[in-house]
PDB file of C-alpha atoms in Angstrom:
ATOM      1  CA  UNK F   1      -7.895 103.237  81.040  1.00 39.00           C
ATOM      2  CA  UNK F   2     -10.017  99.977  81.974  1.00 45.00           C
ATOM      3  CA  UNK F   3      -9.409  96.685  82.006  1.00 43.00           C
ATOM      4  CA  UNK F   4     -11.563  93.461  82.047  1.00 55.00           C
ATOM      5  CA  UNK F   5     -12.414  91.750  85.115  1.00 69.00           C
ATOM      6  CA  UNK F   6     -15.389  88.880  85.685  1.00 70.00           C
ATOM      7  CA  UNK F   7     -17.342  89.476  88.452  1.00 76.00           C
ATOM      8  CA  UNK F   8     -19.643  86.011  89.533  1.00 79.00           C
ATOM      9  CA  UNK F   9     -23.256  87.512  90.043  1.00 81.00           C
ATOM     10  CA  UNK F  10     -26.746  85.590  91.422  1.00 85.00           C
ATOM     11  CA  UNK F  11     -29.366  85.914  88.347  1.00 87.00           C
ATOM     12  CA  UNK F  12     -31.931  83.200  88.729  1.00 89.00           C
ATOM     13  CA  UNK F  13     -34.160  82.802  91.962  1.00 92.00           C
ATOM     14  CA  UNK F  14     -34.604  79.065  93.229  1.00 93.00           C
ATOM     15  CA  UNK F  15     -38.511  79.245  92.059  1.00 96.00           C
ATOM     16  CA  UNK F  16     -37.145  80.570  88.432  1.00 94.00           C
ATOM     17  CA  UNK F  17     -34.914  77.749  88.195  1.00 95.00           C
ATOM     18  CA  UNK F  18     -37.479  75.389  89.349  1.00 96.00           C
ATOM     19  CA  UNK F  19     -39.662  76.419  86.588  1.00 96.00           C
ATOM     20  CA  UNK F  20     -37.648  76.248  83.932  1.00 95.00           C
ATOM     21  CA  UNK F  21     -36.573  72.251  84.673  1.00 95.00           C
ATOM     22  CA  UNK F  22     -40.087  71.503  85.367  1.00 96.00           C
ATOM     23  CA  UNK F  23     -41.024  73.432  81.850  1.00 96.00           C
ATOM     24  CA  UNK F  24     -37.986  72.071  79.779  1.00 95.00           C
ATOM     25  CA  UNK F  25     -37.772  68.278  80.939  1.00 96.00           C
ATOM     26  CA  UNK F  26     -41.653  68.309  80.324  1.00 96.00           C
ATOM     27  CA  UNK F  27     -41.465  69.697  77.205  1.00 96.00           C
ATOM     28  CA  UNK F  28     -38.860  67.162  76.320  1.00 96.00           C
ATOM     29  CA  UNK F  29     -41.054  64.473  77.516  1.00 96.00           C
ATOM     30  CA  UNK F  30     -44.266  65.962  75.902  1.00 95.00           C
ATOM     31  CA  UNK F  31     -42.477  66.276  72.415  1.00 95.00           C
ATOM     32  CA  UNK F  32     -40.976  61.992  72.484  1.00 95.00           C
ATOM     33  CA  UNK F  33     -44.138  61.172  73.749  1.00 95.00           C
ATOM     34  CA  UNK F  34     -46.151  63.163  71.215  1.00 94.00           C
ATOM     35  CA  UNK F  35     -44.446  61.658  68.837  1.00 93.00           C
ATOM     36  CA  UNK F  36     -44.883  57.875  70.191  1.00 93.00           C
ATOM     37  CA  UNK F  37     -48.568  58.421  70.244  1.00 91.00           C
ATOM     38  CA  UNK F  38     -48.900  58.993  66.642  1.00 88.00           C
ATOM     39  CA  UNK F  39     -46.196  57.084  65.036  1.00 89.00           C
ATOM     40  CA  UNK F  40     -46.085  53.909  67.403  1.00 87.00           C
ATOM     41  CA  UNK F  41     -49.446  51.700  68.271  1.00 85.00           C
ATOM     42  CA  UNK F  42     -47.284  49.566  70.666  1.00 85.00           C
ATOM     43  CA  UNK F  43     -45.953  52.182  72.883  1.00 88.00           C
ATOM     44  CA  UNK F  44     -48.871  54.643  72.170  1.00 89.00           C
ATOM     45  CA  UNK F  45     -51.286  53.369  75.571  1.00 88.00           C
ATOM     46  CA  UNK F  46     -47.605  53.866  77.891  1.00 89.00           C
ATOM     47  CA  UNK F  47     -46.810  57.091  76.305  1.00 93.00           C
ATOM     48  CA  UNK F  48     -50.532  58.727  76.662  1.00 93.00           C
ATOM     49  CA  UNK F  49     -50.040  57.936  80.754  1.00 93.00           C
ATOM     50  CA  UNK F  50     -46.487  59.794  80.523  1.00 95.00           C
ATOM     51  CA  UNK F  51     -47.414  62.325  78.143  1.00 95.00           C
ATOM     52  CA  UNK F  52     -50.440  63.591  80.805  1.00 94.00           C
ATOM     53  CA  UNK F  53     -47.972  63.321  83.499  1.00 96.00           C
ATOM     54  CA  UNK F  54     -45.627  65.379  82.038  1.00 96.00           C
ATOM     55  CA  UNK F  55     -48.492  68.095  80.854  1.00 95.00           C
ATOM     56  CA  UNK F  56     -49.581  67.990  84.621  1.00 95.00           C
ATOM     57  CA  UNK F  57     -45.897  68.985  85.374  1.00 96.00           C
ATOM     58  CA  UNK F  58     -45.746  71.858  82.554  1.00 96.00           C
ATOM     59  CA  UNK F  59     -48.633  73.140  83.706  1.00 96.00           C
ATOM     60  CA  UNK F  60     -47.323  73.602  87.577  1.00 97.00           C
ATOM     61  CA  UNK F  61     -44.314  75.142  85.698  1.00 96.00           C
ATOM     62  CA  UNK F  62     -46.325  77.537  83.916  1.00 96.00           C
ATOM     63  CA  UNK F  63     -48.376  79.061  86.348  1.00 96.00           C
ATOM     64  CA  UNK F  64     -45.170  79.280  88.680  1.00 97.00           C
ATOM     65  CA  UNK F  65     -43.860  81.500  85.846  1.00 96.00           C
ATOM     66  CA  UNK F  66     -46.513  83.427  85.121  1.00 95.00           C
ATOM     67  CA  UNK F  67     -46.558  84.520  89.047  1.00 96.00           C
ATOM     68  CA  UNK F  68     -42.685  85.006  88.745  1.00 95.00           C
ATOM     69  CA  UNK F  69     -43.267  87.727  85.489  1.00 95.00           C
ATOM     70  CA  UNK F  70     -45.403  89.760  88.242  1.00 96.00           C
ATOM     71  CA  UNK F  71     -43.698  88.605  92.340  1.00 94.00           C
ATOM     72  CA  UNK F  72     -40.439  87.654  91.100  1.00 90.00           C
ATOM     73  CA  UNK F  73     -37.425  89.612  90.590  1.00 91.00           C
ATOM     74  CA  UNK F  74     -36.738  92.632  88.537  1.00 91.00           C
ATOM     75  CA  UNK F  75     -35.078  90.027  85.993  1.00 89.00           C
ATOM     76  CA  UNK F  76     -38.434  87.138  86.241  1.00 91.00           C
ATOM     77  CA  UNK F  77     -40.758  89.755  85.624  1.00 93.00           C
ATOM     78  CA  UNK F  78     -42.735  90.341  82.452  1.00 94.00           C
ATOM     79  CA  UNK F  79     -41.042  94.149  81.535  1.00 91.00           C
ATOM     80  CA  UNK F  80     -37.951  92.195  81.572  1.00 90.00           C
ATOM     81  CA  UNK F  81     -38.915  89.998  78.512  1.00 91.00           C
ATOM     82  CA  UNK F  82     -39.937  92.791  76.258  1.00 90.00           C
ATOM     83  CA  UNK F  83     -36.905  94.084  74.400  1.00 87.00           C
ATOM     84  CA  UNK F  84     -35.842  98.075  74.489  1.00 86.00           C
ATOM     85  CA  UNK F  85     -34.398 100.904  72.400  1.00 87.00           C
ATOM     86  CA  UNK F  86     -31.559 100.412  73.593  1.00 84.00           C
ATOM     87  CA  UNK F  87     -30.658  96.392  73.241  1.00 85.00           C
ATOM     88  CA  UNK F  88     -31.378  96.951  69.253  1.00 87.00           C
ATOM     89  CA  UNK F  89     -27.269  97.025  68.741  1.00 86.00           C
ATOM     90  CA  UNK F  90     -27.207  93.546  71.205  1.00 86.00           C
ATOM     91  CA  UNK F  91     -29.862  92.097  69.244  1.00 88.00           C
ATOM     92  CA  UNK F  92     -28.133  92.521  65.658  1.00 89.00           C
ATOM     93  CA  UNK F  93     -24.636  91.241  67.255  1.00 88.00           C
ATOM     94  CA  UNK F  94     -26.613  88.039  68.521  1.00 88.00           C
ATOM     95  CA  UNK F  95     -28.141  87.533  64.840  1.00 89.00           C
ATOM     96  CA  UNK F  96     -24.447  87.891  63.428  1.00 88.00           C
ATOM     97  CA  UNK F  97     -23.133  85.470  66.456  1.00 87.00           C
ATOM     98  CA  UNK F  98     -25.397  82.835  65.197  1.00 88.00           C
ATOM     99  CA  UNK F  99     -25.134  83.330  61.729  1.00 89.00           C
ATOM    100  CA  UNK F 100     -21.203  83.022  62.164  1.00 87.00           C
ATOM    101  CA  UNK F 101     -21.329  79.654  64.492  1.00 85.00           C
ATOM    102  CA  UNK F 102     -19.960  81.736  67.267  1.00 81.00           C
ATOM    103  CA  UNK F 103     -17.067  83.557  65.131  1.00 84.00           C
ATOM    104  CA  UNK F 104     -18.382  87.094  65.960  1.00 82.00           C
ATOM    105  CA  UNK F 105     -18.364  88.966  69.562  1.00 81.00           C
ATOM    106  CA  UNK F 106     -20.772  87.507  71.664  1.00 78.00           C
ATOM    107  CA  UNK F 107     -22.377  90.882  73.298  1.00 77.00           C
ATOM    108  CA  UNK F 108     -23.240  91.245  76.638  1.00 75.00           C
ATOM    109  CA  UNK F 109     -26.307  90.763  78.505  1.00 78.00           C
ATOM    110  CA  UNK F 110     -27.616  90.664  82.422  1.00 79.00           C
ATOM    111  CA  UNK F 111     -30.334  88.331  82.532  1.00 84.00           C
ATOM    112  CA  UNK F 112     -32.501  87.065  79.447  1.00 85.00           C
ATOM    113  CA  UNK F 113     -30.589  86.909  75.829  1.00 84.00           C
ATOM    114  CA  UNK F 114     -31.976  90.310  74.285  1.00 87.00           C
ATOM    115  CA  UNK F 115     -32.362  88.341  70.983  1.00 87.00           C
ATOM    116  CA  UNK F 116     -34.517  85.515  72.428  1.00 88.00           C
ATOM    117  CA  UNK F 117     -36.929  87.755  74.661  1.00 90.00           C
ATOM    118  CA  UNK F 118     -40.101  87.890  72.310  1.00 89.00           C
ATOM    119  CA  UNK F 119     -39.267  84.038  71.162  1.00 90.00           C
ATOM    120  CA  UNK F 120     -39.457  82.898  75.066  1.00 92.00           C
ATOM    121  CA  UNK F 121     -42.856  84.663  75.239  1.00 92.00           C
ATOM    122  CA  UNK F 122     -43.718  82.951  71.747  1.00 93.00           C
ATOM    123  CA  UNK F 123     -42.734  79.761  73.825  1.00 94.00           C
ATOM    124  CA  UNK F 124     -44.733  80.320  77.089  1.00 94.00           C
ATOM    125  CA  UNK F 125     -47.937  81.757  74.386  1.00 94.00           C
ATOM    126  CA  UNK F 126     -47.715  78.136  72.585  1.00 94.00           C
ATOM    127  CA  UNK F 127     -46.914  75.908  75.789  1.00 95.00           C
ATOM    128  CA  UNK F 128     -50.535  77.551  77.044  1.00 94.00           C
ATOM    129  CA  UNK F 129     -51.687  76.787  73.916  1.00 94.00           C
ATOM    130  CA  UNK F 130     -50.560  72.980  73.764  1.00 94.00           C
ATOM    131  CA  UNK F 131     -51.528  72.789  77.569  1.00 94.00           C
ATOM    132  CA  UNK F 132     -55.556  74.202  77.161  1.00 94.00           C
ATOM    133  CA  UNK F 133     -55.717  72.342  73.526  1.00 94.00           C
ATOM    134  CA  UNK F 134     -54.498  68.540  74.882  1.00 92.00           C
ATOM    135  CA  UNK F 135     -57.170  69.079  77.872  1.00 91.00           C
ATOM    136  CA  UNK F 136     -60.206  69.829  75.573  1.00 92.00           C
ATOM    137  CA  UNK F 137     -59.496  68.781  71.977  1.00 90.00           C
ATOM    138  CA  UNK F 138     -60.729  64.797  72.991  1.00 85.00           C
ATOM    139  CA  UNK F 139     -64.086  66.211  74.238  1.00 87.00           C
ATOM    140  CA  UNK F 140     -64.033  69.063  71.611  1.00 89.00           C
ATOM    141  CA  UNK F 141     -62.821  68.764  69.146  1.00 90.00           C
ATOM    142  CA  UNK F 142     -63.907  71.625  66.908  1.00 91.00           C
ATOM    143  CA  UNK F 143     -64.179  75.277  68.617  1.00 88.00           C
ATOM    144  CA  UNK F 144     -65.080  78.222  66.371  1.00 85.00           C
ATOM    145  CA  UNK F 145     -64.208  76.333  63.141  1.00 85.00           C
ATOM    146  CA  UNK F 146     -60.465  75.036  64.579  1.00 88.00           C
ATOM    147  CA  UNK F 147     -59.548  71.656  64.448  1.00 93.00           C
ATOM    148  CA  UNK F 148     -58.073  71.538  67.674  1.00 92.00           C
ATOM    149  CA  UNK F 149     -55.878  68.184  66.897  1.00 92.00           C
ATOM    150  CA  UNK F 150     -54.309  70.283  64.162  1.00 93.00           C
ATOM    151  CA  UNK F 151     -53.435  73.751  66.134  1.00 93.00           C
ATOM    152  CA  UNK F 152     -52.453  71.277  68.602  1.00 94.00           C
ATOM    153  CA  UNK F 153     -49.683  69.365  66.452  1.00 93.00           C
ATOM    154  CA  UNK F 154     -48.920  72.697  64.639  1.00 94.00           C
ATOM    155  CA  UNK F 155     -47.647  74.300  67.813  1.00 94.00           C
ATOM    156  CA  UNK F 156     -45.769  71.019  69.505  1.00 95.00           C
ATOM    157  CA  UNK F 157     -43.921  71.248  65.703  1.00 94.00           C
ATOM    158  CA  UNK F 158     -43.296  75.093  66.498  1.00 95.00           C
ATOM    159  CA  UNK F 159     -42.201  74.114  69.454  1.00 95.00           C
ATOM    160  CA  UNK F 160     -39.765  71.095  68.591  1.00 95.00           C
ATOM    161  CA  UNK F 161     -38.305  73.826  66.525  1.00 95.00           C
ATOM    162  CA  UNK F 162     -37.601  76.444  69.162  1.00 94.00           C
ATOM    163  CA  UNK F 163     -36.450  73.963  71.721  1.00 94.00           C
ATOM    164  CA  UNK F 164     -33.796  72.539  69.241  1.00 94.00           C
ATOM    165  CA  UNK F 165     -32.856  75.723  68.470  1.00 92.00           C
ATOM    166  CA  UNK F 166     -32.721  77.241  72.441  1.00 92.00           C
ATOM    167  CA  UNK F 167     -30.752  74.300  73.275  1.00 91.00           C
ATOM    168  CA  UNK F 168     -28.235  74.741  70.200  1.00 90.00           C
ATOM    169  CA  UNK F 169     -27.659  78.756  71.166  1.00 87.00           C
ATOM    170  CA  UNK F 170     -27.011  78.146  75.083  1.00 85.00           C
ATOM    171  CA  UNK F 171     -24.639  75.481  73.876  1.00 86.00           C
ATOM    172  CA  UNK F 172     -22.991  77.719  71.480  1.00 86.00           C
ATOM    173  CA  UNK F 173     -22.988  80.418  74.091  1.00 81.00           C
ATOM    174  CA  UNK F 174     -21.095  78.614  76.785  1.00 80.00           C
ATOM    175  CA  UNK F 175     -18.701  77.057  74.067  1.00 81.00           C
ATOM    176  CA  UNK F 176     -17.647  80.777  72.729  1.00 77.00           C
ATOM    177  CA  UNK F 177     -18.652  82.802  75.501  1.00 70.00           C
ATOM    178  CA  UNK F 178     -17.688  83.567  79.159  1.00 67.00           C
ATOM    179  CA  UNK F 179     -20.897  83.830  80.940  1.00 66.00           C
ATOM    180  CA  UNK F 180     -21.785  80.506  82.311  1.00 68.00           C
ATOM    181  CA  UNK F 181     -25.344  79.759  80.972  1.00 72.00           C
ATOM    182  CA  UNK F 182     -26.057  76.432  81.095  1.00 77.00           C
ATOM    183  CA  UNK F 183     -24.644  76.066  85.279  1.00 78.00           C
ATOM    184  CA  UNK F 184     -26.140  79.885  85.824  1.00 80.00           C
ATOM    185  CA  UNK F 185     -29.518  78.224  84.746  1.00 85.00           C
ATOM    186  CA  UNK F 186     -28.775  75.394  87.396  1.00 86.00           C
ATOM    187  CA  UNK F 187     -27.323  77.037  90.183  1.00 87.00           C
ATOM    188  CA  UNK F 188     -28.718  81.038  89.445  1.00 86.00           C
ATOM    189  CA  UNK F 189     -25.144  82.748  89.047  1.00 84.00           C
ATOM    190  CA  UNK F 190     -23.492  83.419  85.808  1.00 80.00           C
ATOM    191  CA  UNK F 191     -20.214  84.739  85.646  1.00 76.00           C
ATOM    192  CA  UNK F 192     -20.244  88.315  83.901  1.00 74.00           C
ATOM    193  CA  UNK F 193     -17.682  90.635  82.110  1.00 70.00           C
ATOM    194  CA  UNK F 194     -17.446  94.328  84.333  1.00 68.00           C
ATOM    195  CA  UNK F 195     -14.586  96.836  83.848  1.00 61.00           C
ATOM    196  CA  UNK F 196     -12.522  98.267  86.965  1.00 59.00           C
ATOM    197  CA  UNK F 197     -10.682 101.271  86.217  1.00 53.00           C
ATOM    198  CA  UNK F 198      -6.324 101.032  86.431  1.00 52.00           C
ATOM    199  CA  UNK F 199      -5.273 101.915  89.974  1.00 51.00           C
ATOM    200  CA  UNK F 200      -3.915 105.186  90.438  1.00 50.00           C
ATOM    201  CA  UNK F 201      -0.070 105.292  92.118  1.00 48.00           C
ATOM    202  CA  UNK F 202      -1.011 103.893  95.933  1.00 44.00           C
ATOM    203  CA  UNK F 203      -4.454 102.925  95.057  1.00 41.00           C
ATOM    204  CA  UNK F 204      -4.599  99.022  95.705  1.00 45.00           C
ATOM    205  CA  UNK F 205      -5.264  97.087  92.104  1.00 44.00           C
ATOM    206  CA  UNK F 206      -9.214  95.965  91.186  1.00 40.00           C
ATOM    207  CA  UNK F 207     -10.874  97.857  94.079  1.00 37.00           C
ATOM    208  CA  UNK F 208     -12.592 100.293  91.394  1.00 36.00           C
ATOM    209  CA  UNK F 209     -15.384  98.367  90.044  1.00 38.00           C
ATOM    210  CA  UNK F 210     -17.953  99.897  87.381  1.00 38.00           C
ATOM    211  CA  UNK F 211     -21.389  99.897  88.702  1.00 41.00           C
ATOM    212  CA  UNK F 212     -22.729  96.137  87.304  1.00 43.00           C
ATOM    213  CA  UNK F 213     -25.906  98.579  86.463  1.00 46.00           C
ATOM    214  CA  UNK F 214     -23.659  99.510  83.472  1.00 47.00           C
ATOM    215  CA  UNK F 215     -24.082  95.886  82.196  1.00 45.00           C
ATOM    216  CA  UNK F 216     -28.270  95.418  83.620  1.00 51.00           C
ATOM    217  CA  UNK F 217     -28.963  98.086  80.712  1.00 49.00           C
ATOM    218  CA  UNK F 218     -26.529  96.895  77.856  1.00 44.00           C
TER     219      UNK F 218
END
């Protein structure tokens, strides 16, 4: 018989980490002061000088992270965001999680949220975009028939979408769950469920651990 123990485990590297505040506070500041530009003449010549700043700091983010997918660890690296075989039952208990506010099971996971794997590449795909389209669209405008002003306020609005949306679930998660997100994403460790077998008569209690390899591939 087996019983549940938590076992605190280092996920994130300190350049991981790095990247994601340097992607998510820009991307925060990129989206306000997007929307400043456009919608207020008053603050718009104060918000273009913050809103290149910030780009300048998503980019550095960016090209951190794409090194990481290939240098970093096992859990940075680009295999790691492409979902398997075997996480389809994880994936359908995150979509039922959600769609019940948290009532379901939350399932288990090692690094990266199964669910949200192809969305964070969908993310990093339309940060590039936003990134390459603000540095060219001024000068060009047009390339190949694309209004470049338009794919570029198409994606920031895909984008406002999937940031609200990111920062709703890791909310959710650490509100119903047990894992520590939001301070694993700060500090690298997040706090994860492992099973340790009942002692047998004179065996001391909790030394029998289950390989946390068991948990890597759920």
């Amino acid at each position: 018989m087996a019983v549940q123990d938590f076992k605190r485990i280092e996920i994130w590297g300190g350049w991981l980490r790095l990247t994601h505040a340097c992607i998510g506070l820009s991307t925060l500041s990129l989206l306000l002061t997007g929307w400043l530009i456009a919608e207020s003449p008053s603050l718009a010549n104060d918000a273009v000088d913050i809103h290149y700043l910030s780009a300048s700091i998503l980019l550095f983010g960016l090209v951190v992270r794409v090194a990481l997918m290939f240098v970093g660890r096992p859990q940075e690296r680009l295999a790691a965001l492409i979902p398997e075989p075997s996480e389809l039952n994880s994936i359908r208990s995150m979509l039922f999680f959600y769609i019940s506010l948290g009532r379901s099971q939350l399932p288990r996971w090692f690094a990266h949220n199964p669910l949200w794997k192809l969305i964070y590449l969908v993310m990093f795909m339309g940060l590039a975009l936003l990134t390459l389209t603000g540095a060219i669209m001024l000068n060009k405008p047009f390339i190949a028939g694309l209004y470049l002003p338009s794919v570029h306020q198409f994606w920031a609005e895909v984008l406002l979408w999937l940031t609200g949306l990111h920062l709703l679930s890791v909310v959710l998660h650490d509100l119903k769950g047990k894992t520590s997100d939001i301070s694993g994403i700060i500090n690298g460790y997040r706090t994860l469920p492992v099973e340790k077998a009942e002692p047998a008569d004179g065996m001391e209690q909790g030394v029998q651990y289950v390989s946390i390899d068991k948990i890597m591939k759920k």
